[in-house]
């Protein structure tokens, strides 16, 4: 790309799609805009918008799923609780890499973690009168914040940028003490910022969850991907950090999409703590004639939604969990490719005058991983995204993730070749000329 796309061309495409404000576009809208501009100009863009796997799917899962298909499972409805071997192997996997004990009974397959989070917030919002609001620690996965809106559930969020360490306690207590928070949801490592909550911060969350009876929904889509420490050896420290060390009021969301690159089969598990699974709520008893949290999750909230998860995909996930636990498949080593891509692309952004937005975990620089965030000078979200699109770069603005900062999320999964990195550098050089008035 020799010249920036004229502003009127971008404006025309936005008008055709009914988009008035670029800073409020969804991930898929950003992708559609980029694709339309690619078609218009014949130029190939740098795709940084989609958090899709950039590594081939784990072959162990593929073979196990083929075997299940050949055995005839497509003609059999799957148990909504999940097949026994998946529940057992998932429980062992959690112990091996997170060092937490969970009864297989409380591990339930869902259609991706998206269904896991949606089902969880729905049930949590109906447990106790007055506790009807979901709190989100942001920035976060934008679809998470849309789920309560779709379900008609009250929700609030705050940007963690200014509230690390002990400041987090004061911020959470201000919300929790109002008595209306049913659950809190966050991802760790964080999508999009790639910050990782410290043990101190997780302990704060756990202590306050107990004090105010709030359920913690911990999204571990990027399990063991803080590459500053080696978490690749099962049953050996260091382990994935988790709030589960500090409270029993938790549900862990564990997806096969990124850690095993199995996104296409939409398979995940929710891991409900033993105590929460067995806890009885009068409101559930009155509404559904079943008092226990875990039984309701499976037999009511999950069953009436999809009545189970792809039968063959459960065998795939079970086999991948088992192989990881037994040391036959080092999924962490496979994922290190993302760290290498992040390091290389961050150097390119830095050389072109960009800065990391969420840059620190306390005093430590964030890990190289699947995502990171960048800004340019004092450009707003709309200004930054519009200029990048005109120069061949597709990304999502940070405000759509609940962030109060200006910048974009960078996903490295589609930076696959030397040509991709060269193209990104060319696009950013063109961007600098455009913004600095030299193009």
Short mmCIF file of C-alpha atoms in Angstrom, two decimals:
data_model
loop_
_atom_site.label_atom_id
_atom_site.label_comp_id
_atom_site.label_asym_id
_atom_site.label_seq_id
_atom_site.Cartn_x
_atom_site.Cartn_y
_atom_site.Cartn_z
CA UNK A 1 0.00 0.00 0.00
CA UNK A 2 1.65 3.19 -1.24
CA UNK A 3 -0.96 5.74 -0.12
CA UNK A 4 -3.57 5.97 2.57
CA UNK A 5 -7.14 5.21 1.54
CA UNK A 6 -9.02 8.50 1.03
CA UNK A 7 -11.16 9.53 3.99
CA UNK A 8 -14.27 9.75 1.81
CA UNK A 9 -13.87 6.09 0.78
CA UNK A 10 -13.83 4.99 4.43
CA UNK A 11 -16.79 7.24 5.20
CA UNK A 12 -18.77 5.78 2.30
CA UNK A 13 -18.15 2.23 3.52
CA UNK A 14 -19.22 3.15 7.04
CA UNK A 15 -22.41 4.77 5.71
CA UNK A 16 -23.20 1.66 3.66
CA UNK A 17 -22.94 -0.42 6.85
CA UNK A 18 -24.92 2.03 8.97
CA UNK A 19 -21.95 2.75 11.25
CA UNK A 20 -21.88 6.27 12.67
CA UNK A 21 -19.20 5.93 15.36
CA UNK A 22 -16.11 3.80 14.71
CA UNK A 23 -15.29 3.69 18.41
CA UNK A 24 -18.47 1.69 19.08
CA UNK A 25 -17.95 -1.01 16.46
CA UNK A 26 -17.92 -4.67 17.44
CA UNK A 27 -15.14 -7.09 16.53
CA UNK A 28 -17.11 -8.44 13.61
CA UNK A 29 -18.05 -4.97 12.38
CA UNK A 30 -14.38 -3.98 12.38
CA UNK A 31 -13.59 -7.10 10.38
CA UNK A 32 -16.40 -6.36 7.91
CA UNK A 33 -15.13 -2.80 7.41
CA UNK A 34 -11.62 -4.06 6.77
CA UNK A 35 -12.80 -6.73 4.35
CA UNK A 36 -14.86 -4.16 2.43
CA UNK A 37 -11.83 -1.87 2.16
CA UNK A 38 -9.63 -4.76 1.06
CA UNK A 39 -12.10 -5.56 -1.71
CA UNK A 40 -12.37 -1.91 -2.71
CA UNK A 41 -8.62 -1.33 -2.91
CA UNK A 42 -7.28 -4.77 -3.79
CA UNK A 43 -4.77 -4.38 -0.95
CA UNK A 44 -4.11 -7.00 1.72
CA UNK A 45 -4.60 -5.68 5.26
CA UNK A 46 -2.93 -6.50 8.57
CA UNK A 47 -5.58 -8.36 10.55
CA UNK A 48 -5.23 -7.74 14.29
CA UNK A 49 -8.92 -7.82 15.19
CA UNK A 50 -9.98 -11.45 15.62
CA UNK A 51 -8.89 -13.55 18.58
CA UNK A 52 -8.85 -16.75 16.53
CA UNK A 53 -6.31 -19.55 17.03
CA UNK A 54 -3.20 -19.17 14.90
CA UNK A 55 -1.89 -22.67 15.60
CA UNK A 56 -3.27 -25.94 14.12
CA UNK A 57 -5.73 -27.86 16.27
CA UNK A 58 -4.28 -30.46 18.61
CA UNK A 59 -4.08 -33.71 16.58
CA UNK A 60 -4.85 -35.82 19.66
CA UNK A 61 -8.27 -34.21 19.87
CA UNK A 62 -8.92 -34.68 16.16
CA UNK A 63 -8.12 -38.39 16.30
CA UNK A 64 -10.25 -38.93 19.42
CA UNK A 65 -13.16 -37.13 17.81
CA UNK A 66 -12.84 -39.15 14.60
CA UNK A 67 -12.85 -42.34 16.65
CA UNK A 68 -15.99 -41.21 18.48
CA UNK A 69 -17.71 -40.36 15.20
CA UNK A 70 -16.82 -43.76 13.76
CA UNK A 71 -18.18 -45.40 16.92
CA UNK A 72 -21.59 -43.91 16.22
CA UNK A 73 -21.96 -41.22 18.90
CA UNK A 74 -23.69 -38.77 16.51
CA UNK A 75 -26.88 -40.83 16.79
CA UNK A 76 -26.88 -40.64 20.59
CA UNK A 77 -27.97 -37.64 22.65
CA UNK A 78 -25.12 -36.63 24.97
CA UNK A 79 -25.71 -36.51 28.70
CA UNK A 80 -26.19 -32.89 29.72
CA UNK A 81 -23.84 -33.52 32.67
CA UNK A 82 -21.04 -34.47 30.27
CA UNK A 83 -19.46 -37.82 29.48
CA UNK A 84 -17.75 -39.41 32.52
CA UNK A 85 -14.25 -39.53 31.04
CA UNK A 86 -14.31 -35.82 30.19
CA UNK A 87 -15.36 -34.94 33.73
CA UNK A 88 -12.61 -37.12 35.22
CA UNK A 89 -9.87 -35.92 32.88
CA UNK A 90 -10.88 -32.28 33.30
CA UNK A 91 -10.71 -32.67 37.07
CA UNK A 92 -7.18 -34.12 36.76
CA UNK A 93 -6.20 -31.32 34.35
CA UNK A 94 -7.34 -28.66 36.82
CA UNK A 95 -5.28 -30.33 39.53
CA UNK A 96 -2.24 -30.71 37.26
CA UNK A 97 -2.05 -27.13 36.00
CA UNK A 98 -4.01 -25.03 38.53
CA UNK A 99 -3.41 -27.19 41.64
CA UNK A 100 -7.06 -27.08 42.69
CA UNK A 101 -9.19 -30.08 43.63
CA UNK A 102 -12.66 -30.17 42.06
CA UNK A 103 -15.02 -33.13 42.14
CA UNK A 104 -15.69 -34.33 38.56
CA UNK A 105 -19.39 -33.92 39.36
CA UNK A 106 -18.93 -30.14 39.29
CA UNK A 107 -17.19 -30.08 35.92
CA UNK A 108 -19.72 -29.61 33.14
CA UNK A 109 -19.15 -29.19 29.38
CA UNK A 110 -20.59 -26.12 27.67
CA UNK A 111 -20.77 -24.88 24.08
CA UNK A 112 -17.63 -22.79 24.47
CA UNK A 113 -16.94 -20.57 27.45
CA UNK A 114 -19.44 -18.13 25.96
CA UNK A 115 -22.24 -20.48 26.98
CA UNK A 116 -20.48 -21.13 30.27
CA UNK A 117 -20.41 -17.45 31.21
CA UNK A 118 -23.93 -16.75 29.93
CA UNK A 119 -25.43 -19.66 31.87
CA UNK A 120 -23.46 -18.73 34.98
CA UNK A 121 -24.53 -15.08 35.08
CA UNK A 122 -28.15 -16.09 34.48
CA UNK A 123 -28.23 -18.46 37.43
CA UNK A 124 -26.18 -16.18 39.68
CA UNK A 125 -28.60 -13.31 39.10
CA UNK A 126 -31.51 -15.44 40.41
CA UNK A 127 -29.99 -16.85 43.61
CA UNK A 128 -30.88 -14.25 46.22
CA UNK A 129 -33.40 -11.39 46.31
CA UNK A 130 -31.67 -8.07 45.81
CA UNK A 131 -28.49 -9.61 44.37
CA UNK A 132 -29.32 -8.94 40.75
CA UNK A 133 -26.24 -7.26 39.25
CA UNK A 134 -23.09 -8.61 37.56
CA UNK A 135 -19.84 -6.68 38.03
CA UNK A 136 -17.12 -6.84 35.35
CA UNK A 137 -13.46 -6.03 35.85
CA UNK A 138 -12.45 -4.35 32.60
CA UNK A 139 -11.01 -4.18 30.07
CA UNK A 140 -12.55 -7.46 29.05
CA UNK A 141 -13.96 -9.58 26.26
CA UNK A 142 -16.62 -7.32 24.76
CA UNK A 143 -19.16 -10.13 24.28
CA UNK A 144 -19.15 -10.82 28.03
CA UNK A 145 -20.56 -7.38 28.66
CA UNK A 146 -23.27 -7.88 26.07
CA UNK A 147 -24.55 -11.09 27.61
CA UNK A 148 -26.35 -9.50 30.59
CA UNK A 149 -27.83 -6.86 28.28
CA UNK A 150 -29.23 -9.62 26.10
CA UNK A 151 -30.66 -11.40 29.15
CA UNK A 152 -32.04 -8.25 30.76
CA UNK A 153 -29.67 -8.54 33.75
CA UNK A 154 -28.27 -5.45 35.45
CA UNK A 155 -24.53 -5.01 35.06
CA UNK A 156 -21.78 -2.53 35.83
CA UNK A 157 -18.06 -2.40 35.13
CA UNK A 158 -14.90 -0.52 35.96
CA UNK A 159 -11.49 -0.16 34.32
CA UNK A 160 -8.77 -1.74 36.48
CA UNK A 161 -6.13 0.63 35.04
CA UNK A 162 -6.04 2.83 38.16
CA UNK A 163 -6.97 0.13 40.68
CA UNK A 164 -4.14 -2.33 41.05
CA UNK A 165 -2.96 -3.92 44.33
CA UNK A 166 -4.59 -2.55 47.50
CA UNK A 167 -6.54 0.05 45.49
CA UNK A 168 -8.50 -2.89 44.09
CA UNK A 169 -9.80 -3.73 47.56
CA UNK A 170 -11.28 -0.26 48.08
CA UNK A 171 -12.84 -0.25 44.62
CA UNK A 172 -14.44 -3.68 44.97
CA UNK A 173 -15.64 -3.03 48.50
CA UNK A 174 -17.39 0.13 47.33
CA UNK A 175 -19.40 -2.02 44.90
CA UNK A 176 -19.85 -5.15 47.01
CA UNK A 177 -20.99 -3.26 50.12
CA UNK A 178 -24.08 -2.02 48.27
CA UNK A 179 -25.43 -5.58 48.53
CA UNK A 180 -26.64 -5.96 44.95
CA UNK A 181 -23.65 -7.70 43.34
CA UNK A 182 -24.43 -11.34 42.56
CA UNK A 183 -21.24 -12.21 40.70
CA UNK A 184 -18.02 -10.71 39.38
CA UNK A 185 -16.39 -11.75 36.10
CA UNK A 186 -12.86 -11.20 34.78
CA UNK A 187 -10.30 -12.96 32.58
CA UNK A 188 -6.81 -13.89 33.77
CA UNK A 189 -4.60 -13.46 31.75
CA UNK A 190 -6.66 -10.52 30.61
CA UNK A 191 -8.27 -10.10 27.22
CA UNK A 192 -7.37 -7.54 25.81
CA UNK A 193 -4.69 -6.02 28.05
CA UNK A 194 -2.78 -9.23 28.90
CA UNK A 195 -2.30 -8.01 32.44
CA UNK A 196 -2.26 -10.81 35.01
CA UNK A 197 -3.81 -10.36 38.43
CA UNK A 198 -1.25 -10.92 41.18
CA UNK A 199 -1.67 -13.31 44.10
CA UNK A 200 -2.31 -10.27 46.30
CA UNK A 201 -5.12 -9.10 44.02
CA UNK A 202 -6.66 -12.57 43.74
CA UNK A 203 -6.60 -12.86 47.52
CA UNK A 204 -8.40 -9.51 47.79
CA UNK A 205 -11.10 -10.71 45.38
CA UNK A 206 -11.48 -13.99 47.25
CA UNK A 207 -11.69 -12.39 50.70
CA UNK A 208 -14.30 -9.87 49.58
CA UNK A 209 -16.27 -12.57 47.73
CA UNK A 210 -16.57 -14.43 51.04
CA UNK A 211 -17.33 -11.29 53.05
CA UNK A 212 -20.15 -10.15 50.76
CA UNK A 213 -21.26 -13.54 49.38
CA UNK A 214 -20.37 -12.80 45.75
CA UNK A 215 -19.65 -15.57 43.22
CA UNK A 216 -16.43 -15.17 41.23
CA UNK A 217 -16.51 -16.16 37.56
CA UNK A 218 -12.90 -16.62 36.49
CA UNK A 219 -12.33 -16.92 32.74
CA UNK A 220 -9.16 -18.92 32.03
CA UNK A 221 -9.35 -18.92 28.24
CA UNK A 222 -5.59 -18.26 28.16
CA UNK A 223 -4.53 -20.76 30.82
CA UNK A 224 -0.76 -20.99 31.44
CA UNK A 225 -0.04 -18.31 28.82
CA UNK A 226 1.84 -15.95 31.13
CA UNK A 227 5.14 -16.93 29.59
CA UNK A 228 7.21 -15.10 32.20
CA UNK A 229 7.08 -18.39 34.12
CA UNK A 230 7.10 -21.98 32.92
CA UNK A 231 3.80 -23.68 33.79
CA UNK A 232 4.21 -26.49 31.27
CA UNK A 233 4.97 -29.37 33.66
CA UNK A 234 1.85 -31.09 35.10
CA UNK A 235 1.62 -31.36 38.90
CA UNK A 236 4.76 -29.22 39.34
CA UNK A 237 4.84 -25.55 40.39
CA UNK A 238 4.51 -22.84 39.30
CA UNK A 239 0.78 -23.24 38.66
CA UNK A 240 -1.78 -20.99 37.02
CA UNK A 241 -2.82 -18.28 39.49
CA UNK A 242 -6.44 -18.46 40.60
CA UNK A 243 -8.93 -16.97 43.03
CA UNK A 244 -9.86 -20.55 43.96
CA UNK A 245 -7.00 -20.53 46.50
CA UNK A 246 -8.79 -17.81 48.46
CA UNK A 247 -12.51 -18.57 48.24
CA UNK A 248 -14.96 -21.41 47.60
CA UNK A 249 -17.38 -19.04 45.85
CA UNK A 250 -16.04 -19.58 42.35
CA UNK A 251 -16.65 -20.98 38.90
CA UNK A 252 -13.69 -21.42 36.54
CA UNK A 253 -14.39 -21.16 32.80
CA UNK A 254 -11.94 -23.37 30.90
CA UNK A 255 -12.09 -23.45 27.10
CA UNK A 256 -10.45 -25.67 24.51
CA UNK A 257 -10.47 -22.86 21.92
CA UNK A 258 -7.07 -21.29 22.61
CA UNK A 259 -5.13 -23.79 24.73
CA UNK A 260 -5.79 -26.62 22.27
CA UNK A 261 -6.73 -24.49 19.20
CA UNK A 262 -10.07 -26.31 19.13
CA UNK A 263 -12.25 -23.22 18.61
CA UNK A 264 -14.26 -24.64 15.72
CA UNK A 265 -15.90 -27.34 17.83
CA UNK A 266 -17.17 -24.88 20.49
CA UNK A 267 -16.19 -26.96 23.51
CA UNK A 268 -15.36 -25.86 27.06
CA UNK A 269 -16.03 -26.82 30.66
CA UNK A 270 -17.25 -24.89 33.67
CA UNK A 271 -15.59 -25.96 36.91
CA UNK A 272 -17.91 -25.30 39.85
CA UNK A 273 -16.31 -25.45 43.28
CA UNK A 274 -17.44 -28.35 45.45
CA UNK A 275 -18.94 -26.04 48.06
CA UNK A 276 -20.84 -23.90 45.55
CA UNK A 277 -22.11 -26.96 43.67
CA UNK A 278 -23.68 -28.33 46.86
CA UNK A 279 -24.99 -25.01 48.19
CA UNK A 280 -28.75 -24.76 48.44
CA UNK A 281 -30.68 -21.58 47.67
CA UNK A 282 -34.32 -21.09 48.76
CA UNK A 283 -34.98 -18.96 45.68
CA UNK A 284 -33.93 -21.81 43.39
CA UNK A 285 -36.05 -24.26 45.35
CA UNK A 286 -39.08 -22.02 44.98
CA UNK A 287 -38.48 -21.35 41.28
CA UNK A 288 -37.36 -24.76 40.05
CA UNK A 289 -38.12 -27.21 42.90
CA UNK A 290 -34.38 -27.94 43.08
CA UNK A 291 -32.30 -26.16 45.71
CA UNK A 292 -28.68 -27.06 44.84
CA UNK A 293 -26.71 -24.65 42.67
CA UNK A 294 -24.93 -27.31 40.62
CA UNK A 295 -28.01 -29.43 39.94
CA UNK A 296 -29.89 -26.35 38.74
CA UNK A 297 -26.99 -25.29 36.54
CA UNK A 298 -27.13 -28.61 34.71
CA UNK A 299 -30.78 -29.68 34.81
CA UNK A 300 -32.44 -26.32 34.31
CA UNK A 301 -30.24 -23.50 33.05
CA UNK A 302 -28.02 -25.59 30.77
CA UNK A 303 -30.53 -28.21 29.69
CA UNK A 304 -33.17 -25.80 28.41
CA UNK A 305 -30.49 -23.83 26.57
CA UNK A 306 -28.77 -26.47 24.40
CA UNK A 307 -29.62 -29.74 26.20
CA UNK A 308 -25.97 -30.72 26.07
CA UNK A 309 -22.76 -30.31 24.11
CA UNK A 310 -21.52 -31.97 20.91
CA UNK A 311 -21.02 -35.62 21.84
CA UNK A 312 -17.91 -36.21 19.72
CA UNK A 313 -16.25 -32.94 20.76
CA UNK A 314 -16.45 -34.06 24.39
CA UNK A 315 -14.30 -37.09 23.53
CA UNK A 316 -11.82 -34.76 21.82
CA UNK A 317 -11.50 -32.45 24.82
CA UNK A 318 -11.25 -35.40 27.19
CA UNK A 319 -8.37 -36.88 25.19
CA UNK A 320 -6.51 -33.57 25.06
CA UNK A 321 -6.88 -33.05 28.81
CA UNK A 322 -5.64 -36.59 29.42
CA UNK A 323 -2.63 -36.21 27.10
CA UNK A 324 -1.63 -32.93 28.77
CA UNK A 325 -1.90 -34.41 32.25
CA UNK A 326 0.16 -37.45 31.29
CA UNK A 327 2.85 -35.33 29.65
CA UNK A 328 2.21 -36.69 26.17
CA UNK A 329 1.17 -33.26 24.84
CA UNK A 330 2.90 -30.07 25.96
CA UNK A 331 0.22 -27.53 25.08
CA UNK A 332 2.13 -24.68 26.75
CA UNK A 333 5.14 -25.20 24.50
CA UNK A 334 2.85 -25.03 21.46
CA UNK A 335 1.37 -21.75 22.72
CA UNK A 336 4.76 -20.07 23.13
CA UNK A 337 4.51 -19.20 19.44
CA UNK A 338 2.09 -16.45 20.41
CA UNK A 339 4.65 -14.96 22.77
CA UNK A 340 7.23 -14.86 19.99
CA UNK A 341 4.76 -13.17 17.64
CA UNK A 342 3.82 -10.64 20.30
CA UNK A 343 7.47 -9.79 20.98
CA UNK A 344 8.21 -9.26 17.29
CA UNK A 345 5.11 -7.19 16.58
CA UNK A 346 5.55 -5.08 19.73
CA UNK A 347 9.01 -4.14 18.45
CA UNK A 348 7.42 -2.98 15.20
CA UNK A 349 4.80 -0.88 16.98
CA UNK A 350 7.46 0.59 19.26
CA UNK A 351 9.72 1.49 16.34
CA UNK A 352 6.83 3.38 14.77
CA UNK A 353 6.14 5.52 17.83
CA UNK A 354 3.31 3.56 19.49
CA UNK A 355 3.19 2.92 23.24
CA UNK A 356 1.76 0.13 25.35
CA UNK A 357 -1.43 1.23 27.08
CA UNK A 358 -1.65 -1.47 29.76
CA UNK A 359 2.06 -1.96 30.20
CA UNK A 360 2.68 -3.24 33.73
CA UNK A 361 1.71 -5.85 36.28
CA UNK A 362 2.69 -3.74 39.25
CA UNK A 363 6.44 -3.23 38.64
CA UNK A 364 6.77 -6.02 36.07
CA UNK A 365 6.31 -5.49 32.32
CA UNK A 366 3.40 -7.52 30.93
CA UNK A 367 4.14 -10.86 29.33
CA UNK A 368 4.32 -11.36 25.58
CA UNK A 369 1.18 -13.31 24.73
CA UNK A 370 -1.96 -13.55 22.64
CA UNK A 371 -3.04 -9.90 23.03
CA UNK A 372 -1.67 -6.52 24.02
CA UNK A 373 -2.83 -2.90 23.75
CA UNK A 374 -1.23 0.09 22.05
CA UNK A 375 -1.96 3.78 21.59
CA UNK A 376 -0.44 6.56 19.51
CA UNK A 377 0.25 9.97 21.02
CA UNK A 378 -3.04 11.50 22.18
CA UNK A 379 -5.28 10.11 19.42
CA UNK A 380 -8.78 9.14 20.52
CA UNK A 381 -10.18 5.68 19.82
CA UNK A 382 -12.10 6.90 16.76
CA UNK A 383 -9.19 8.90 15.36
CA UNK A 384 -6.74 6.05 15.86
CA UNK A 385 -8.94 3.35 14.35
CA UNK A 386 -9.97 5.48 11.37
CA UNK A 387 -6.37 6.33 10.51
CA UNK A 388 -5.24 2.72 10.91
CA UNK A 389 -8.02 1.46 8.66
CA UNK A 390 -7.05 3.98 6.01
CA UNK A 391 -3.52 2.53 6.18
CA UNK A 392 -4.43 -1.16 6.06
CA UNK A 393 -4.64 -2.16 9.73
CA UNK A 394 -7.77 -3.72 11.27
CA UNK A 395 -8.16 -3.75 15.05
CA UNK A 396 -10.77 -3.05 17.71
CA UNK A 397 -10.91 0.12 19.86
CA UNK A 398 -10.32 -0.24 23.59
CA UNK A 399 -13.51 1.48 24.70
CA UNK A 400 -15.52 -1.49 23.36
CA UNK A 401 -13.76 -3.63 25.98
CA UNK A 402 -14.87 -1.45 28.89
CA UNK A 403 -11.58 0.42 29.00
CA UNK A 404 -11.41 4.11 29.78
CA UNK A 405 -8.13 4.44 27.87
CA UNK A 406 -7.50 5.32 24.23
CA UNK A 407 -5.94 2.69 22.01
CA UNK A 408 -6.51 -0.57 20.20
CA UNK A 409 -6.29 -4.25 21.02
CA UNK A 410 -3.67 -6.17 19.06
CA UNK A 411 -4.20 -9.90 18.50
CA UNK A 412 -1.12 -11.65 17.16
CA UNK A 413 -2.68 -14.94 16.05
CA UNK A 414 -2.87 -14.03 12.37
CA UNK A 415 0.72 -12.79 12.14
CA UNK A 416 1.98 -16.06 10.70
CA UNK A 417 4.82 -15.29 8.31
CA UNK A 418 7.72 -12.94 7.73
CA UNK A 419 5.61 -11.31 5.04
CA UNK A 420 2.89 -10.54 7.64
CA UNK A 421 5.37 -8.72 9.88
CA UNK A 422 6.85 -6.81 6.95
CA UNK A 423 3.38 -5.78 5.81
CA UNK A 424 2.48 -4.61 9.33
CA UNK A 425 5.61 -2.48 9.45
CA UNK A 426 4.80 -0.93 6.06
CA UNK A 427 1.23 -0.18 7.14
CA UNK A 428 2.38 1.47 10.37
CA UNK A 429 4.98 3.56 8.55
CA UNK A 430 2.21 4.79 6.23
CA UNK A 431 0.05 5.51 9.30
CA UNK A 432 2.80 7.64 10.85
CA UNK A 433 3.16 9.65 7.64
CA UNK A 434 -0.61 10.16 7.48
CA UNK A 435 -1.06 11.22 11.09
CA UNK A 436 2.05 13.40 11.19
CA UNK A 437 0.98 15.18 8.00
CA UNK A 438 3.56 13.71 5.66
CA UNK A 439 1.23 11.65 3.45
#
